[in-house]
Short mmCIF file of N, CA and C in Angstrom, two decimals:
data_model
loop_
_atom_site.label_atom_id
_atom_site.label_comp_id
_atom_site.label_asym_id
_atom_site.label_seq_id
_atom_site.Cartn_x
_atom_site.Cartn_y
_atom_site.Cartn_z
N MET Z 24 2.79 -4.54 -11.29
CA MET Z 24 1.63 -4.48 -10.43
C MET Z 24 1.66 -5.62 -9.41
N LEU Z 25 2.37 -6.68 -9.71
CA LEU Z 25 2.46 -7.81 -8.79
C LEU Z 25 3.71 -7.73 -7.92
N ALA Z 26 4.79 -7.19 -8.47
CA ALA Z 26 6.07 -7.20 -7.76
C ALA Z 26 6.13 -6.22 -6.60
N ALA Z 27 5.68 -4.99 -6.81
CA ALA Z 27 5.77 -3.98 -5.74
C ALA Z 27 4.99 -4.41 -4.50
N PRO Z 28 3.73 -4.85 -4.64
CA PRO Z 28 3.02 -5.31 -3.43
C PRO Z 28 3.72 -6.50 -2.77
N LEU Z 29 4.28 -7.40 -3.57
CA LEU Z 29 4.97 -8.55 -3.00
C LEU Z 29 6.17 -8.11 -2.17
N VAL Z 30 6.96 -7.19 -2.71
CA VAL Z 30 8.13 -6.69 -1.98
C VAL Z 30 7.69 -5.92 -0.74
N GLU Z 31 6.73 -5.01 -0.90
CA GLU Z 31 6.28 -4.20 0.24
C GLU Z 31 5.67 -5.07 1.33
N GLU Z 32 4.87 -6.04 0.96
CA GLU Z 32 4.26 -6.91 1.98
C GLU Z 32 5.30 -7.79 2.66
N THR Z 33 6.26 -8.26 1.90
CA THR Z 33 7.32 -9.07 2.50
C THR Z 33 8.11 -8.25 3.51
N VAL Z 34 8.45 -7.03 3.14
CA VAL Z 34 9.24 -6.17 4.04
C VAL Z 34 8.41 -5.72 5.24
N PHE Z 35 7.25 -5.11 4.98
CA PHE Z 35 6.49 -4.50 6.07
C PHE Z 35 5.76 -5.53 6.93
N ARG Z 36 4.99 -6.40 6.31
CA ARG Z 36 4.20 -7.36 7.08
C ARG Z 36 4.94 -8.65 7.36
N GLY Z 37 5.98 -8.96 6.56
CA GLY Z 37 6.74 -10.18 6.78
C GLY Z 37 7.89 -10.02 7.75
N TYR Z 38 8.55 -8.85 7.73
CA TYR Z 38 9.72 -8.63 8.57
C TYR Z 38 9.50 -7.58 9.65
N ILE Z 39 9.06 -6.40 9.28
CA ILE Z 39 8.95 -5.30 10.25
C ILE Z 39 7.86 -5.57 11.28
N TYR Z 40 6.65 -5.93 10.82
CA TYR Z 40 5.54 -6.14 11.76
C TYR Z 40 5.86 -7.16 12.85
N PRO Z 41 6.37 -8.36 12.52
CA PRO Z 41 6.61 -9.33 13.59
C PRO Z 41 7.59 -8.82 14.65
N VAL Z 42 8.61 -8.09 14.23
CA VAL Z 42 9.58 -7.55 15.19
C VAL Z 42 8.91 -6.54 16.11
N LEU Z 43 8.14 -5.63 15.52
CA LEU Z 43 7.45 -4.61 16.33
C LEU Z 43 6.40 -5.24 17.24
N ALA Z 44 5.67 -6.23 16.74
CA ALA Z 44 4.63 -6.88 17.54
C ALA Z 44 5.25 -7.61 18.74
N ARG Z 45 6.37 -8.28 18.52
CA ARG Z 45 7.05 -8.97 19.63
C ARG Z 45 7.61 -7.98 20.64
N SER Z 46 8.14 -6.87 20.15
CA SER Z 46 8.79 -5.90 21.02
C SER Z 46 7.82 -5.00 21.77
N PHE Z 47 6.73 -4.58 21.10
CA PHE Z 47 5.85 -3.58 21.68
C PHE Z 47 4.39 -4.00 21.78
N GLY Z 48 4.06 -5.19 21.32
CA GLY Z 48 2.68 -5.67 21.34
C GLY Z 48 2.03 -5.53 19.98
N VAL Z 49 0.99 -6.31 19.79
CA VAL Z 49 0.31 -6.34 18.49
C VAL Z 49 -0.29 -4.99 18.11
N PRO Z 50 -1.05 -4.32 18.99
CA PRO Z 50 -1.64 -3.03 18.57
C PRO Z 50 -0.60 -2.01 18.12
N ALA Z 51 0.47 -1.89 18.88
CA ALA Z 51 1.53 -0.94 18.50
C ALA Z 51 2.21 -1.39 17.21
N GLY Z 52 2.42 -2.69 17.07
CA GLY Z 52 3.04 -3.22 15.86
C GLY Z 52 2.21 -2.93 14.63
N VAL Z 53 0.89 -3.12 14.75
CA VAL Z 53 -0.02 -2.84 13.64
C VAL Z 53 0.03 -1.36 13.28
N PHE Z 54 -0.08 -0.51 14.29
CA PHE Z 54 -0.12 0.93 14.06
C PHE Z 54 1.18 1.45 13.45
N VAL Z 55 2.30 1.12 14.06
CA VAL Z 55 3.59 1.65 13.60
C VAL Z 55 3.94 1.11 12.21
N THR Z 56 3.68 -0.16 11.97
CA THR Z 56 3.95 -0.72 10.64
C THR Z 56 3.12 -0.02 9.58
N GLY Z 57 1.84 0.23 9.89
CA GLY Z 57 0.97 0.93 8.94
C GLY Z 57 1.43 2.34 8.65
N VAL Z 58 1.85 3.05 9.70
CA VAL Z 58 2.35 4.42 9.52
C VAL Z 58 3.63 4.42 8.69
N LEU Z 59 4.53 3.49 8.99
CA LEU Z 59 5.77 3.40 8.20
C LEU Z 59 5.47 3.09 6.73
N PHE Z 60 4.49 2.24 6.50
CA PHE Z 60 4.08 1.92 5.13
C PHE Z 60 3.64 3.19 4.40
N GLY Z 61 2.84 4.00 5.06
CA GLY Z 61 2.41 5.26 4.45
C GLY Z 61 3.58 6.19 4.20
N LEU Z 62 4.46 6.30 5.17
CA LEU Z 62 5.59 7.23 5.05
C LEU Z 62 6.56 6.84 3.94
N ILE Z 63 6.68 5.56 3.65
CA ILE Z 63 7.60 5.14 2.59
C ILE Z 63 7.14 5.68 1.23
N HIS Z 64 5.86 6.05 1.13
CA HIS Z 64 5.32 6.59 -0.12
C HIS Z 64 5.34 8.12 -0.14
N ALA Z 65 5.88 8.75 0.88
CA ALA Z 65 5.84 10.21 1.00
C ALA Z 65 6.53 10.92 -0.17
N GLU Z 66 7.65 10.42 -0.59
CA GLU Z 66 8.39 11.08 -1.67
C GLU Z 66 7.59 11.10 -2.97
N GLN Z 67 6.97 10.00 -3.31
CA GLN Z 67 6.20 9.97 -4.56
C GLN Z 67 4.93 10.81 -4.47
N LEU Z 68 4.43 11.06 -3.27
CA LEU Z 68 3.21 11.87 -3.11
C LEU Z 68 3.52 13.35 -3.00
N ARG Z 69 4.76 13.70 -2.72
CA ARG Z 69 5.23 15.08 -2.70
C ARG Z 69 4.30 16.06 -1.98
N GLY Z 70 4.08 15.80 -0.71
CA GLY Z 70 3.32 16.75 0.09
C GLY Z 70 1.82 16.62 0.02
N ALA Z 71 1.31 15.60 -0.60
CA ALA Z 71 -0.14 15.38 -0.64
C ALA Z 71 -0.54 14.69 0.67
N TRP Z 72 -0.70 15.49 1.72
CA TRP Z 72 -0.89 14.96 3.06
C TRP Z 72 -2.15 14.11 3.21
N GLY Z 73 -3.19 14.46 2.49
CA GLY Z 73 -4.42 13.66 2.55
C GLY Z 73 -4.19 12.26 2.02
N GLN Z 74 -3.50 12.16 0.90
CA GLN Z 74 -3.19 10.84 0.33
C GLN Z 74 -2.22 10.07 1.22
N LEU Z 75 -1.29 10.79 1.82
CA LEU Z 75 -0.34 10.14 2.72
C LEU Z 75 -1.08 9.57 3.93
N ALA Z 76 -1.99 10.34 4.49
CA ALA Z 76 -2.79 9.85 5.62
C ALA Z 76 -3.62 8.63 5.22
N LEU Z 77 -4.18 8.69 4.02
CA LEU Z 77 -4.95 7.55 3.52
C LEU Z 77 -4.07 6.31 3.41
N LEU Z 78 -2.86 6.46 2.90
CA LEU Z 78 -1.96 5.31 2.78
C LEU Z 78 -1.54 4.77 4.14
N MET Z 79 -1.45 5.64 5.14
CA MET Z 79 -1.16 5.16 6.49
C MET Z 79 -2.32 4.30 7.00
N ILE Z 80 -3.55 4.76 6.76
CA ILE Z 80 -4.72 3.99 7.17
C ILE Z 80 -4.77 2.66 6.41
N VAL Z 81 -4.52 2.72 5.12
CA VAL Z 81 -4.48 1.49 4.30
C VAL Z 81 -3.41 0.55 4.85
N GLY Z 82 -2.25 1.08 5.19
CA GLY Z 82 -1.18 0.27 5.77
C GLY Z 82 -1.59 -0.37 7.08
N ILE Z 83 -2.33 0.36 7.90
CA ILE Z 83 -2.82 -0.19 9.17
C ILE Z 83 -3.81 -1.33 8.89
N VAL Z 84 -4.69 -1.13 7.91
CA VAL Z 84 -5.66 -2.18 7.55
C VAL Z 84 -4.93 -3.42 7.03
N PHE Z 85 -3.95 -3.23 6.16
CA PHE Z 85 -3.17 -4.37 5.65
C PHE Z 85 -2.49 -5.11 6.80
N THR Z 86 -1.91 -4.35 7.73
CA THR Z 86 -1.20 -4.97 8.84
C THR Z 86 -2.16 -5.66 9.79
N PHE Z 87 -3.34 -5.08 10.00
CA PHE Z 87 -4.36 -5.73 10.82
C PHE Z 87 -4.74 -7.08 10.22
N ALA Z 88 -4.89 -7.13 8.90
CA ALA Z 88 -5.22 -8.39 8.22
C ALA Z 88 -4.11 -9.41 8.45
N ARG Z 89 -2.88 -8.96 8.39
CA ARG Z 89 -1.73 -9.85 8.64
C ARG Z 89 -1.76 -10.36 10.07
N ALA Z 90 -2.03 -9.46 11.02
CA ALA Z 90 -2.07 -9.84 12.43
C ALA Z 90 -3.22 -10.81 12.71
N ARG Z 91 -4.35 -10.54 12.12
CA ARG Z 91 -5.56 -11.35 12.36
C ARG Z 91 -5.44 -12.75 11.78
N THR Z 92 -4.87 -12.86 10.58
CA THR Z 92 -4.80 -14.15 9.90
C THR Z 92 -3.50 -14.90 10.18
N GLY Z 93 -2.46 -14.17 10.57
CA GLY Z 93 -1.17 -14.79 10.81
C GLY Z 93 -0.38 -15.07 9.54
N THR Z 94 -0.83 -14.54 8.42
CA THR Z 94 -0.12 -14.78 7.16
C THR Z 94 -0.01 -13.51 6.33
N VAL Z 95 1.10 -13.37 5.65
CA VAL Z 95 1.32 -12.23 4.77
C VAL Z 95 0.44 -12.34 3.52
N LEU Z 96 0.00 -13.54 3.20
CA LEU Z 96 -0.84 -13.72 2.02
C LEU Z 96 -2.09 -12.85 2.08
N ALA Z 97 -2.68 -12.73 3.26
CA ALA Z 97 -3.89 -11.90 3.41
C ALA Z 97 -3.61 -10.45 3.06
N SER Z 98 -2.54 -9.90 3.60
CA SER Z 98 -2.23 -8.50 3.30
C SER Z 98 -1.80 -8.33 1.85
N TYR Z 99 -1.13 -9.32 1.29
CA TYR Z 99 -0.73 -9.26 -0.11
C TYR Z 99 -1.96 -9.22 -1.02
N LEU Z 100 -2.94 -10.07 -0.75
CA LEU Z 100 -4.16 -10.08 -1.56
C LEU Z 100 -4.94 -8.77 -1.41
N LEU Z 101 -4.98 -8.23 -0.20
CA LEU Z 101 -5.62 -6.91 -0.01
C LEU Z 101 -4.87 -5.84 -0.80
N HIS Z 102 -3.57 -5.89 -0.75
CA HIS Z 102 -2.74 -4.90 -1.46
C HIS Z 102 -2.98 -5.00 -2.97
N LEU Z 103 -3.01 -6.21 -3.50
CA LEU Z 103 -3.30 -6.39 -4.93
C LEU Z 103 -4.68 -5.85 -5.27
N SER Z 104 -5.65 -6.13 -4.42
CA SER Z 104 -7.01 -5.64 -4.66
C SER Z 104 -7.06 -4.13 -4.64
N TYR Z 105 -6.38 -3.53 -3.68
CA TYR Z 105 -6.35 -2.07 -3.56
C TYR Z 105 -5.72 -1.44 -4.80
N ASN Z 106 -4.54 -1.94 -5.19
CA ASN Z 106 -3.87 -1.40 -6.38
C ASN Z 106 -4.68 -1.61 -7.64
N SER Z 107 -5.31 -2.77 -7.76
CA SER Z 107 -6.14 -3.05 -8.94
C SER Z 107 -7.32 -2.10 -9.01
N THR Z 108 -7.94 -1.84 -7.87
CA THR Z 108 -9.06 -0.89 -7.83
C THR Z 108 -8.61 0.49 -8.27
N LEU Z 109 -7.45 0.92 -7.80
CA LEU Z 109 -6.91 2.23 -8.22
C LEU Z 109 -6.65 2.26 -9.72
N CYS Z 110 -6.07 1.20 -10.24
CA CYS Z 110 -5.77 1.16 -11.68
C CYS Z 110 -7.03 1.17 -12.52
N ILE Z 111 -8.03 0.42 -12.11
CA ILE Z 111 -9.30 0.39 -12.84
C ILE Z 111 -9.96 1.76 -12.80
N GLY Z 112 -9.98 2.38 -11.61
CA GLY Z 112 -10.54 3.72 -11.49
C GLY Z 112 -9.80 4.73 -12.33
N PHE Z 113 -8.48 4.62 -12.34
CA PHE Z 113 -7.66 5.53 -13.14
C PHE Z 113 -7.96 5.34 -14.63
N TYR Z 114 -8.06 4.10 -15.05
CA TYR Z 114 -8.32 3.81 -16.46
C TYR Z 114 -9.65 4.41 -16.90
N PHE Z 115 -10.70 4.15 -16.14
CA PHE Z 115 -12.01 4.67 -16.53
C PHE Z 115 -12.12 6.18 -16.30
N GLY Z 116 -11.42 6.68 -15.29
CA GLY Z 116 -11.44 8.11 -15.02
C GLY Z 116 -10.74 8.94 -16.07
N THR Z 117 -9.90 8.31 -16.86
CA THR Z 117 -9.20 9.02 -17.94
C THR Z 117 -9.71 8.60 -19.31
N GLU Z 118 -10.90 8.04 -19.32
CA GLU Z 118 -11.53 7.57 -20.57
C GLU Z 118 -10.59 6.66 -21.35
N GLY Z 119 -10.14 5.63 -20.68
CA GLY Z 119 -9.25 4.68 -21.33
C GLY Z 119 -7.87 5.23 -21.58
N LEU Z 120 -7.40 6.10 -20.72
CA LEU Z 120 -6.07 6.74 -20.79
C LEU Z 120 -5.97 7.74 -21.94
N ARG Z 121 -7.08 8.27 -22.39
CA ARG Z 121 -7.07 9.23 -23.51
C ARG Z 121 -7.29 10.67 -23.07
N ARG Z 122 -7.62 10.92 -21.84
CA ARG Z 122 -8.06 12.25 -21.45
C ARG Z 122 -6.95 13.26 -21.22
N PHE Z 123 -5.75 12.85 -21.00
CA PHE Z 123 -4.65 13.81 -20.87
C PHE Z 123 -3.38 13.21 -21.46
N PRO Z 124 -2.44 14.04 -21.91
CA PRO Z 124 -1.32 13.57 -22.73
C PRO Z 124 -0.35 12.61 -22.06
N ASP Z 125 -0.10 12.79 -20.79
CA ASP Z 125 0.89 11.94 -20.12
C ASP Z 125 0.25 10.75 -19.41
N ALA Z 126 -0.94 10.38 -19.83
CA ALA Z 126 -1.67 9.31 -19.16
C ALA Z 126 -0.89 8.00 -19.14
N PHE Z 127 -0.24 7.67 -20.23
CA PHE Z 127 0.49 6.41 -20.29
C PHE Z 127 1.57 6.35 -19.22
N TRP Z 128 2.35 7.42 -19.09
CA TRP Z 128 3.45 7.42 -18.12
C TRP Z 128 2.92 7.46 -16.70
N THR Z 129 1.85 8.19 -16.49
CA THR Z 129 1.24 8.21 -15.16
C THR Z 129 0.73 6.82 -14.81
N PHE Z 130 0.09 6.17 -15.76
CA PHE Z 130 -0.41 4.82 -15.54
C PHE Z 130 0.74 3.87 -15.20
N CYS Z 131 1.86 4.01 -15.87
CA CYS Z 131 3.03 3.18 -15.57
C CYS Z 131 3.51 3.43 -14.14
N CYS Z 132 3.48 4.67 -13.71
CA CYS Z 132 3.88 5.00 -12.34
C CYS Z 132 2.93 4.37 -11.34
N VAL Z 133 1.64 4.42 -11.63
CA VAL Z 133 0.65 3.82 -10.74
C VAL Z 133 0.88 2.31 -10.64
N LEU Z 134 1.19 1.68 -11.75
CA LEU Z 134 1.42 0.23 -11.74
C LEU Z 134 2.62 -0.16 -10.89
N THR Z 135 3.60 0.71 -10.80
CA THR Z 135 4.79 0.37 -10.03
C THR Z 135 4.73 0.87 -8.60
N ALA Z 136 3.68 1.59 -8.25
CA ALA Z 136 3.56 2.13 -6.88
C ALA Z 136 3.25 1.04 -5.88
#
């Protein structure tokens, strides 16, 4: 739950965003980095276009935080908060992971997303 956001934030907001912002301007850098962040999750979402669009918006928000503060730490903390909220919702939504048989493995997948 800590490693995936760290890697994703380092790659997207630490490396990709600064290059795009310098080359095309901050607004375009924020937008394109956010969209790329969403698209990197396309395979695991397998055609769930609504969730993919949501992740693009989330990526734009994370990148905006990076642009506004000038540090990847801001987007990393947002990413951790977002993933933690999803995990907590998933846990309670499945009655403590008891409501369906593959809950444990699904939960493991969510933790690594």
